[in-house]
Structures are given as structure tokens and as C-alpha cells.
Coordinates of C-alpha atoms in Angstrom, one line a residue:
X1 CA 0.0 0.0 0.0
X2 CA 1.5 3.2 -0.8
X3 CA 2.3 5.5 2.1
X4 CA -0.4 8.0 3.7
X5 CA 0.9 11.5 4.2
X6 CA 0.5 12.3 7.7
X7 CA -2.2 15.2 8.7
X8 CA -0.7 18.5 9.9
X9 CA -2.6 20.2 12.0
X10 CA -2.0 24.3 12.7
X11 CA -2.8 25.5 15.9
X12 CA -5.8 27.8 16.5
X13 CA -4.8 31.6 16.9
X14 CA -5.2 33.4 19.6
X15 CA -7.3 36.3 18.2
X16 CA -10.7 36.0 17.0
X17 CA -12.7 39.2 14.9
X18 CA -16.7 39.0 16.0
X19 CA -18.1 40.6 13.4
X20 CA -22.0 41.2 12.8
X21 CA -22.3 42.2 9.5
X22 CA -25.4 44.3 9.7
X23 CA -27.0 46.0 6.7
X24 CA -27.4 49.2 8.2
X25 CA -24.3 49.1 10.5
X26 CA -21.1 46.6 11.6
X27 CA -20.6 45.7 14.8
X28 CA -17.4 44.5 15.3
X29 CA -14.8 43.5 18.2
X30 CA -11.2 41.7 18.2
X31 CA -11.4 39.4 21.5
X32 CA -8.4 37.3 22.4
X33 CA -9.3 33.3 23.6
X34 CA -6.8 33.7 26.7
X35 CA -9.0 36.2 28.5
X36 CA -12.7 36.4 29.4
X37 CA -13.3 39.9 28.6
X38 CA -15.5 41.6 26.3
X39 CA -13.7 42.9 23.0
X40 CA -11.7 45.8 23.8
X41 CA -12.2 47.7 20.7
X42 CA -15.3 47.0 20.2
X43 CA -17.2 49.5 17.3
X44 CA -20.3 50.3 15.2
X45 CA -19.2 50.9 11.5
X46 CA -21.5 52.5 8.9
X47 CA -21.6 49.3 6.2
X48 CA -22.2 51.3 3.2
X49 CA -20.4 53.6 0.5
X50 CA -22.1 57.1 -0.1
X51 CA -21.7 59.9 -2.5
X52 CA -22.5 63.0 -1.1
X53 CA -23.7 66.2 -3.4
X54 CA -20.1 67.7 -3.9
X55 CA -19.4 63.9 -5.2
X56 CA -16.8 62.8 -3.0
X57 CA -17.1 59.4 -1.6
X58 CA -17.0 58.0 1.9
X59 CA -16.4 54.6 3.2
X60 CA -17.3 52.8 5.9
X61 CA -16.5 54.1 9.0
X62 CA -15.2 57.7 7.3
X63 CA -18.8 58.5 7.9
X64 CA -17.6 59.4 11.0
X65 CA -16.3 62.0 9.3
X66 CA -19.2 63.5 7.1
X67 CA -20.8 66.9 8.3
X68 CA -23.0 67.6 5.5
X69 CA -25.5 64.5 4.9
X70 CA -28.0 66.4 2.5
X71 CA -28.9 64.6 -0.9
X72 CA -26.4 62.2 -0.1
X73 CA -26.7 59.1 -2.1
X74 CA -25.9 55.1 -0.1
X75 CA -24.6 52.1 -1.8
X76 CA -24.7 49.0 0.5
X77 CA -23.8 45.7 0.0
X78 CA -27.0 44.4 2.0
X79 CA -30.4 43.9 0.6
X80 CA -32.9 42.1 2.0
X81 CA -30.5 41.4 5.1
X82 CA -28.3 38.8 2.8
X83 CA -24.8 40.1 1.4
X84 CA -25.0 39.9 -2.1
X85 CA -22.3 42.9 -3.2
X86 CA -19.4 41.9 -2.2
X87 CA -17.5 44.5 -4.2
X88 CA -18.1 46.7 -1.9
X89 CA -18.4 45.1 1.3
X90 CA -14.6 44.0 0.1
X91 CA -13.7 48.1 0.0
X92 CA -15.4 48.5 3.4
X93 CA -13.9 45.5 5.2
X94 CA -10.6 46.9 3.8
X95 CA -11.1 50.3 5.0
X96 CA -12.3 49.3 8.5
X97 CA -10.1 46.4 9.4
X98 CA -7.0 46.5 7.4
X99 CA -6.0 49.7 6.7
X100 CA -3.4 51.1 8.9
X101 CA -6.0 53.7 10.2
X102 CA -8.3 51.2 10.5
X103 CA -10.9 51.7 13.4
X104 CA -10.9 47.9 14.3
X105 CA -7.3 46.6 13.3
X106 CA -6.7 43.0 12.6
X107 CA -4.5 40.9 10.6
X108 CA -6.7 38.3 8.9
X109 CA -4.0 35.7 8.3
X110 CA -3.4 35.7 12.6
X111 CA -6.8 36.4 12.7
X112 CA -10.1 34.1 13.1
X113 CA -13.4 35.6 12.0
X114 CA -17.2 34.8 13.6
X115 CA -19.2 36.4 11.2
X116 CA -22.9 36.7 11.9
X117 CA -25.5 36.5 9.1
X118 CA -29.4 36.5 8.9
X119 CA -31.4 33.2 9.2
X120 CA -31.8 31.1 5.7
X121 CA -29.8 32.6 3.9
X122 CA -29.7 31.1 0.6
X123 CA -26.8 28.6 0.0
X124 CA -25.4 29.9 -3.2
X125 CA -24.5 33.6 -1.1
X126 CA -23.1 31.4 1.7
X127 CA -20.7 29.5 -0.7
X128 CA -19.8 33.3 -2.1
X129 CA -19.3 34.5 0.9
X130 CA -17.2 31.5 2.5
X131 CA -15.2 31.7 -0.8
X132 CA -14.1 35.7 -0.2
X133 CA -13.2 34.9 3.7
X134 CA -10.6 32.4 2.7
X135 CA -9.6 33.7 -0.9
X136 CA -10.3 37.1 -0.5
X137 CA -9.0 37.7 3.0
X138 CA -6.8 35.0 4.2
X139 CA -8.7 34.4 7.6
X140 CA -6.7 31.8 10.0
X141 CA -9.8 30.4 10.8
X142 CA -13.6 31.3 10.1
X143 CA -16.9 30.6 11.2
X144 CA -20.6 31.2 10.0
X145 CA -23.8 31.3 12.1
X146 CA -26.8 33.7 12.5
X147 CA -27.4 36.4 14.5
X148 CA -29.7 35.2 16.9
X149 CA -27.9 32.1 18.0
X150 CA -25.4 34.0 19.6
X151 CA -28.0 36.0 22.0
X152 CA -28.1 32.8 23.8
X153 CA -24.2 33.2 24.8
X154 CA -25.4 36.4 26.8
X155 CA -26.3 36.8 30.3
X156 CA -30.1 36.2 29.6
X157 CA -31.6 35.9 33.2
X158 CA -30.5 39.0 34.5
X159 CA -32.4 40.7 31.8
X160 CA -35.6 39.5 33.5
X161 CA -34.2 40.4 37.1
X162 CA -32.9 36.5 38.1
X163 CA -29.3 37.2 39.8
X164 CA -26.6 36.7 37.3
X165 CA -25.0 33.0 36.9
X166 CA -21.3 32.9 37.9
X167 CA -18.8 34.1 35.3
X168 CA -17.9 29.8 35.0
X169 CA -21.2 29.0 33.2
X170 CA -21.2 32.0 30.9
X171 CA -20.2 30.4 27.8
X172 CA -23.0 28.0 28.3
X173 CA -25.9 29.0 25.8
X174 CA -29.4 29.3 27.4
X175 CA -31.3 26.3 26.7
X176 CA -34.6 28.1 25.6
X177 CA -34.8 31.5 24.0
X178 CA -37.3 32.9 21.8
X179 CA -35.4 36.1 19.9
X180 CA -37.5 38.5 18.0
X181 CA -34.4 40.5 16.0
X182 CA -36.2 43.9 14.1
X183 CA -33.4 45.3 12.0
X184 CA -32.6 47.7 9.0
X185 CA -34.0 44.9 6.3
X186 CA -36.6 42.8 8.0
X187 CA -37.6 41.7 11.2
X188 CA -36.9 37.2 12.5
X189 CA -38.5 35.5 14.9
X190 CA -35.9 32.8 15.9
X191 CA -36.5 29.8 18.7
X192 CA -32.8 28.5 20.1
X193 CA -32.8 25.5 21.7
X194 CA -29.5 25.3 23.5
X195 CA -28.0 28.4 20.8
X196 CA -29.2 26.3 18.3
X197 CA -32.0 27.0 15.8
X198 CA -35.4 25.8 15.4
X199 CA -35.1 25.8 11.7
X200 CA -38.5 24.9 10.8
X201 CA -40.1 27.7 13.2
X202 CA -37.9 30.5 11.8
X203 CA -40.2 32.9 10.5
X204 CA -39.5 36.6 8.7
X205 CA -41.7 39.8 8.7
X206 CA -40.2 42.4 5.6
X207 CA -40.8 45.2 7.7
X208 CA -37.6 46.9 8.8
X209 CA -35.8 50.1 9.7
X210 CA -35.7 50.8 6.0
X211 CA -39.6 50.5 5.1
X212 CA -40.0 52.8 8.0
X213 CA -37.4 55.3 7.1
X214 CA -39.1 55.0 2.9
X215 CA -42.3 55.4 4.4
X216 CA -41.9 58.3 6.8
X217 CA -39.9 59.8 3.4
X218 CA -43.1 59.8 1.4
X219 CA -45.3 61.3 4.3
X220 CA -43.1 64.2 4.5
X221 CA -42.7 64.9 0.7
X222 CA -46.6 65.1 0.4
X223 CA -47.2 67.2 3.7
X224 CA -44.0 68.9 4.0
X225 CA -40.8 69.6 1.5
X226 CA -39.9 67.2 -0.8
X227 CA -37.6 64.8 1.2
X228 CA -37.2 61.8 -0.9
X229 CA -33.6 62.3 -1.5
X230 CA -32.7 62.8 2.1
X231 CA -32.4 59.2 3.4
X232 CA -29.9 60.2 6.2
X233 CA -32.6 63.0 7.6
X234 CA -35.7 60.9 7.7
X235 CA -33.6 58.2 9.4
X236 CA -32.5 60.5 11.6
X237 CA -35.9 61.8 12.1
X238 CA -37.3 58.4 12.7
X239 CA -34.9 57.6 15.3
X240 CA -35.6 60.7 17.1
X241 CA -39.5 61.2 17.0
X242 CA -40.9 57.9 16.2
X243 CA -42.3 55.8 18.4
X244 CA -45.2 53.0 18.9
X245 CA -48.6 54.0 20.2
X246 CA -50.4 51.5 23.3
X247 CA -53.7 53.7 21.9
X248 CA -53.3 53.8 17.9
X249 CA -56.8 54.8 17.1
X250 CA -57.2 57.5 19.9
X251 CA -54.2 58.6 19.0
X252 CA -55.1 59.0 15.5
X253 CA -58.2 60.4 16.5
X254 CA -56.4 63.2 18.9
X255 CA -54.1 63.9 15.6
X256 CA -56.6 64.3 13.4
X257 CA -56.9 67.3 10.7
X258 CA -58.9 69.8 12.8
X259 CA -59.1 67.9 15.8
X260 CA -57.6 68.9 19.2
X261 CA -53.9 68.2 18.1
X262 CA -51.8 70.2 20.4
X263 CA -54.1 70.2 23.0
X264 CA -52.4 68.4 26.4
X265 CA -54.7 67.2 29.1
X266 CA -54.1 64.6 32.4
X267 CA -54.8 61.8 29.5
X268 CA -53.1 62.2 27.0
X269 CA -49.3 63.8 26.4
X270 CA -48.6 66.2 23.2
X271 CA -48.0 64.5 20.4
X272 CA -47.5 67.1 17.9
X273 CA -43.8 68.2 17.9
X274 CA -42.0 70.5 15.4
X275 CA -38.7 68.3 13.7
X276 CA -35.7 71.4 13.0
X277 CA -34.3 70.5 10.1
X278 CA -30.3 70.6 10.0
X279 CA -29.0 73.1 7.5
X280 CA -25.1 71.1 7.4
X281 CA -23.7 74.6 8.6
X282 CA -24.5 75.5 12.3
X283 CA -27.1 72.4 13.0
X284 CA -25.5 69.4 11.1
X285 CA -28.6 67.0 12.8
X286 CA -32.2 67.5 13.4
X287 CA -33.4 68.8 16.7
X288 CA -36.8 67.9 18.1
X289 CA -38.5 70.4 19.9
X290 CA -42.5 71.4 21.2
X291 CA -44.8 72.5 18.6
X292 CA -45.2 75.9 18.1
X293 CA -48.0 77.3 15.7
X294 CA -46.6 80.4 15.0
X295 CA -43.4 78.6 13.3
X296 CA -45.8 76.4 11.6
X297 CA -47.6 79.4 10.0
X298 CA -44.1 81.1 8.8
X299 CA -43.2 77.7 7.3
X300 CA -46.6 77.3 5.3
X301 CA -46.8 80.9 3.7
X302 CA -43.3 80.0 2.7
X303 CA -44.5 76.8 1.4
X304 CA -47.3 78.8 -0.1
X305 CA -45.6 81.7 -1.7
X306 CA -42.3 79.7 -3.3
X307 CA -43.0 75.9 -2.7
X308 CA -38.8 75.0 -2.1
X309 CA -37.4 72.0 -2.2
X310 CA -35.7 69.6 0.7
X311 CA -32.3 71.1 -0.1
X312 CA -33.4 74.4 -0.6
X313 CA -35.4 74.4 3.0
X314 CA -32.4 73.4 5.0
X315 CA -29.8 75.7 3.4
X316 CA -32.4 78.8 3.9
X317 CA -32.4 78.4 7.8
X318 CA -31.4 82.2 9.1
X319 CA -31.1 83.7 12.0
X320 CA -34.7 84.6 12.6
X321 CA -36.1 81.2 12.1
X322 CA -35.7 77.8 11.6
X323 CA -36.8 75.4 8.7
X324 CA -38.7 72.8 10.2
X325 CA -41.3 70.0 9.8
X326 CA -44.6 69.6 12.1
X327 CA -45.1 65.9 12.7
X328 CA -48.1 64.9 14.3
X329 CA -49.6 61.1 13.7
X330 CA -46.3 60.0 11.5
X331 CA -44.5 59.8 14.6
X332 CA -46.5 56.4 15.2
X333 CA -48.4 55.9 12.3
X334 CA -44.7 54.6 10.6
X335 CA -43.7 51.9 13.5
X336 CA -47.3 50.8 13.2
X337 CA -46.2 48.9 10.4
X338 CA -44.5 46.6 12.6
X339 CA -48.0 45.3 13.5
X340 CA -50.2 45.9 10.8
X341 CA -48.3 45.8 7.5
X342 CA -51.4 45.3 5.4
X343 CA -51.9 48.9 5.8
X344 CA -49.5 49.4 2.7
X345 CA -50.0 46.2 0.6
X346 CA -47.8 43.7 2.0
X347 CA -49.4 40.6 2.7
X348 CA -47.7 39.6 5.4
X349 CA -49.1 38.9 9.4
X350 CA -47.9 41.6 11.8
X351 CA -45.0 41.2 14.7
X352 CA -47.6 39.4 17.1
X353 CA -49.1 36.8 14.9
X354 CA -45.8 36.0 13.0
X355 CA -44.4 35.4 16.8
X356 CA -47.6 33.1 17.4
X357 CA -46.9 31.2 13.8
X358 CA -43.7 30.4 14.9
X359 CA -44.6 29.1 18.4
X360 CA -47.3 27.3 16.4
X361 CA -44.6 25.7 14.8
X362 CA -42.9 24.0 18.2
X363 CA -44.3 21.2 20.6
X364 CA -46.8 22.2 22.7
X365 CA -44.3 21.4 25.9
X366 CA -41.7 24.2 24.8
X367 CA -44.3 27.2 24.6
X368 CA -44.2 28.0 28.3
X369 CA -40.3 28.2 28.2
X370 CA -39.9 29.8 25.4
X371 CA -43.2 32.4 26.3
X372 CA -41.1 33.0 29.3
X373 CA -37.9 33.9 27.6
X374 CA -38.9 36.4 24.7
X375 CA -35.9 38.3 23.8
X376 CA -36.9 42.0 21.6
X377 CA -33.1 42.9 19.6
X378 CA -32.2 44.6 16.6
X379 CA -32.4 48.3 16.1
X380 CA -36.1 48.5 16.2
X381 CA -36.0 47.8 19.3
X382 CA -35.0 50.8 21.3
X383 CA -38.5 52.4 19.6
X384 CA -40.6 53.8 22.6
X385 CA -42.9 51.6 23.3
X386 CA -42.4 48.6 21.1
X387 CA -41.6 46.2 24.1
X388 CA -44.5 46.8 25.8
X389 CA -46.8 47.1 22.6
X390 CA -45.2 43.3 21.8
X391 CA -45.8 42.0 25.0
X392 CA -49.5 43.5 25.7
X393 CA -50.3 42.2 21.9
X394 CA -48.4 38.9 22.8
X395 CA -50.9 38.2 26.0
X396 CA -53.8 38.1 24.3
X397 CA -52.8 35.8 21.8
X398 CA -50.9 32.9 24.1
X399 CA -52.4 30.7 26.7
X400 CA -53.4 33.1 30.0
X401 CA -51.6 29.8 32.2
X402 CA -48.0 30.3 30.8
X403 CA -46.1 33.3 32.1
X404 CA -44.9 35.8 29.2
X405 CA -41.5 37.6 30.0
X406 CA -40.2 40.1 27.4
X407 CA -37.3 41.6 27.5
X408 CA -34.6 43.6 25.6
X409 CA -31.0 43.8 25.8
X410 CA -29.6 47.6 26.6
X411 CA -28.4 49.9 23.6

């Protein structure tokens, strides 16, 4: 028999890149296996390219960077929350990891990567993808999982107020966890079973950060200034005014054209606010602040008498007053989405049933575990009011003898 050449076997290194490759944002850390500590330089990197109006290009995590966002146009190399562009994720991973001003400096070839990608993926981008980390890059050593398995790695318990388990047991997974992840492109519902996934019980909701930003875009063109090429302001002004109503038709009803919209009484709080729009010069991001009617009057004989454009408004701001946008029921009329996306065509079932289709997909022995370990991530998640919205919507709809626990991890 001819002779076998004996196996080699490299050792492991030492350093290991956690990256979640996010379609909005990277988060990314560099953690060493000899010490128990969180990543040291850990960071959350813009994952796009952008062109701004004086056509000069930033990547990555030169965002950072940027002071004037207006008409600026993004590139990213995540749709539908799979990487499919990998020409320029390859200039962003460049400019963020291997540069030698790099904000999270690694050397791939001494270097193993955990990257973390959405649920069901399909296989022909995994193949891609596992093809540029070794061919591409050069990692030491990789490997690919989703997001939400690696929720169960984290102190879960204390999040419901149950005294923290000893540092010993911390990379034990949880053995039940039901994570609802509401991101930029869509929005999961996940059951782990010991970090691993329920595959047949994954379900997906396409309603994400971007539908909300789109959508809160096209309100303000047709009530306000033409905003449609200012995805960085609406975003911003989502994140900064939006928020989900526990009352969505009284709250309607209080925001109503001609109805009693500024009007604050021991019931209800003001929901009207006036949005300042920045102007890139002195106020490079938006500033919320209480409606005022006399500004609202300025801005519509403005409107009325030269009809200006988004650009136009927020280089015109002066020293006498500021250009600005009155936002009444957009504020929760957007997030509602999240629960009732047949308000704009899509066929889908909202955040609460698509939770119950995916329990409905499990044995009837795990629903009381994983009804009392509901874990709300994602960027959607710091909304005002989404938590409690889920879990009030959630108690109707599950058996009243199982206890529900929802909880979300901090910013």
C-alpha cells in the first residue's frame, strides 16, 4: 500500500474578529481566547459607500467623518439582510479592518473571524461568501452562524431580574430562548434551543428600519418639503421622534386634521412636535422640539408663496427662524407597520401573529419556556414603546396559564 501522508494540524490563533455584519451598521470587536473579557475595541461601523452632493465618496466608518449629509446618495452591499455585493463590502472591510488607520485593526491571516448573518440565507451567497473569507482575505480560521444564535451566549436571566450565573457558566448557551431581531431589512423570529436554531419555526416579517425610514420619506414629501432624497434626515428623524402608540386609534383620532392636536390634558401627552431641520452649517442633525404654531404658519406661507425643495429648506435656515417639519400622527403611524403591514400592501401577518406562527410551529411542551424567555433585539428595538406594545399584543394571543417575560437587551 502506498504511504499515507501524515495530517498537519496548525494551531488555533489566539485572536478571533466577532463581526456582525449588519445592513445598516457593523458591529465588530477583536477578543483574544486567553481572556474572558469583552472585546476591547469594540465599534459600530457604517456598512455602506455614499456619494455625497459635492461627489466625494465616503467609506465605511469615514462617515464618521461627514458633516454635510444632504442629498447624499448610499450604496450597501445588503439587501434584504443577505450580502449579495461583495464589491463593496470587500472596500469597506478593507477600510475598516486592514488599513493602517483602521478603526478595528486586525491581521486576517493571525486572525479568526465569527461572522454573523441573517437566518436562511440562501446557500449559493453562503458558498460566495465563504469563498471571499478564505480567498479574498486569508482568515486563520472562520466561522458562520446567525445572528440570533449567539443572543443565547449572553447573560439572559438578569435581563428578567434573576441574579446573574457565575462568570464559570457564561459560555453555556441558554437552553430556551425565543429572539424576535427587528433590524434595517426585515424583522426574525428565531427559537434556540441550546444556541441552536429551530429551523422549521424560523419565521421573517419584511418590515424593517428601511420600510420605516421609505415610508416616513413619502409622508413628509406630500405634507412637507420634498424629502425623498434625504435618506440620512428621515432616518434620523425616525430615530428621534418615532415611536409605537399602546392607543393607535385614539391617538389618531387626537391627531386628526382639525381635531384637538396640540391640545395636552391629564390623559393624553402632546403629540405634535415640530422636527428642526439641519441646514449642514451650524445644526449638522435635526433637533426635536415642542410644537409651536406660530413657526408652523411662517413655514406654510413659505410653502405657499415659493414651494422650495428639501435642499433648498435646510440651506435657507437664518437667523430669525428655523426650517422645520410639524409631525403629528407620523411619529406612530410609521412603527405601526410593525403590527399591521397590510396597511400598505404587504401581505404579510404583523409582529404578534408571525411570533404566534412560529410558536405554532414547536411542541406544545416548549411554549411555556420559550413564552417566558422572549428576547426584543435589533435596532427597532430601542423604539418607545415597542416592548410593551409586543408583549400587551403577545398576552392576548398565548395561553393566559403560561407566564410571558419580554425583555430587551440595553443599547
Amino acid at each position: 500500500m502506498p504511504r499515507q501522508a501524515k495530517a498537519t494540524t496548525q494551531p488555533i490563533s489566539d485572536q478571533t474578529l466577532v463581526l456582525d455584519n449588519g445592513a445598516y451598521t457593523m458591529k465588530a470587536g477583536v477578543v483574544a481566547a486567553s481572556t474572558s473579557d469583552a472585546p476591547q475595541d469594540c465599534a459600530v461601523i457604517p456598512n455602506c459607500v455614499a456619494r455625497s452632493r459635492t461627489k466625494r465618496t465616503w467609506v465605511g466608518a469615514q462617515m464618521e467623518g461627514c458633516r454635510d449629509f444632504g442629498e447624499m446618495a448610499f450604496r450597501r452591499p445588503v439587501e434584504k439582510g443577505y450580502l449579495v455585493n461583495w464589491e463593496a463590502e470587500r472596500e469597506i472591510w478593507d477600510k475598516s479592518f486592514f488599513d493602517k488607520d483602521a478603526k478595528v485593526k486586525c491581521d486576517p491571516s493571525e486572525t479568526n473571524l465569527l461572522l454573523a448573518e441573517a437566518p436562511n440565507a440562501p446557500q449559493a451567497l453562503q458558498t460566495n461568501c465563504d469563498q471571499m473569507v478564505f480567498e479574498e482575505f486569508g482568515f486563520a480560521a472562520y466561522h458562520r452562524c446567525i445572528g440570533p444564535s449567539l443572543n443565547a451566549y449572553s447573560d439572559i436571566q438578569a435581563l428578567y431580574g434573576v441574579p446573574s450565573r457565575p462568570p464559570a457558566a457564561s459560555v453555556t448557551p441558554a437552553e430556551v430562548l425565543l429572539v424576535v431581531d427587528s433590524g434595517y431589512s426585515h424583522t426574525t423570529v428565531t427559537p434556540l434551543i441550546r444556541g441552536r436554531p429551530v429551523q422549521a419555526a424560523v419565521r421573517r416579517l419584511d418590515v424593517g428600519g428601511k420600510l420605516m425610514t421609505n415610508c416616513l420619506k413619502e409622508l413628509a414629501s406630500v405634507r412637507h418639503y420634498n424629502m425623498m432624497d434625504e435618506t440620512f434626515v428621515m432616518n434620523e428623524a425616525k430615530e428621534a421622534v418615532c415611536y409605537v402608540s399602546s392607543d393607535f386609534r385614539g391617538d389618531l383620532e387626537r391627531t386628526r386634521k382639525g381635531g384637538p392636536s396640540t391640545r395636552v390634558d391629564d390623559n393624553s401627552e402632546n403629540i405634535v412636535v415640530d422636527y428642526i431641520l439641519p441646514d449642514f452649517n451650524k445644526l449638522h442633525h435635526g433637533v426635536v422640539r415642542p410644537h409651536d404654531p406660530v413657526v408652523q404658519a411662517l413655514r406654510t406661507r413659505k410653502l405657499a408663496l415659493g414651494g422650495v425643495g428639501a435642499g433648498a429648506a435646510m440651506r435657507a435656515g437664518n437667523e430669525d427662524t428655523d426650517e422645520s417639519m410639524t409631525l403629528g400622527n407620523e411619529r406612530f403611524t410609521v412603527p405601526e407597520l410593525l403590527f399591521r403591514p397590510t396597511y400598505i400592501g404587504l401581505n404579510q401577518a404583523g409582529l404578534p401573529e408571525t411570533v404566534l406562527q412560529s410558536l405554532n410551529s414547536l411542541p406544545g411542551g416548549l411554549w411555556p419556556a420559550m413564552m417566558a424567555n422572549v428576547l426584543l433585539t435589533g435596532g427597532n428595538a430601542q423604539m418607545p414603546g415597542l416592548l410593551e406594545r409586543l408583549e400587551a399584543e403577545l398576552r392576548q394571543l398565548t395561553p393566559s396559564e403560561c407566564v410571558l417575560r419580554v425583555a430587551k437587551p440595553p443599547e
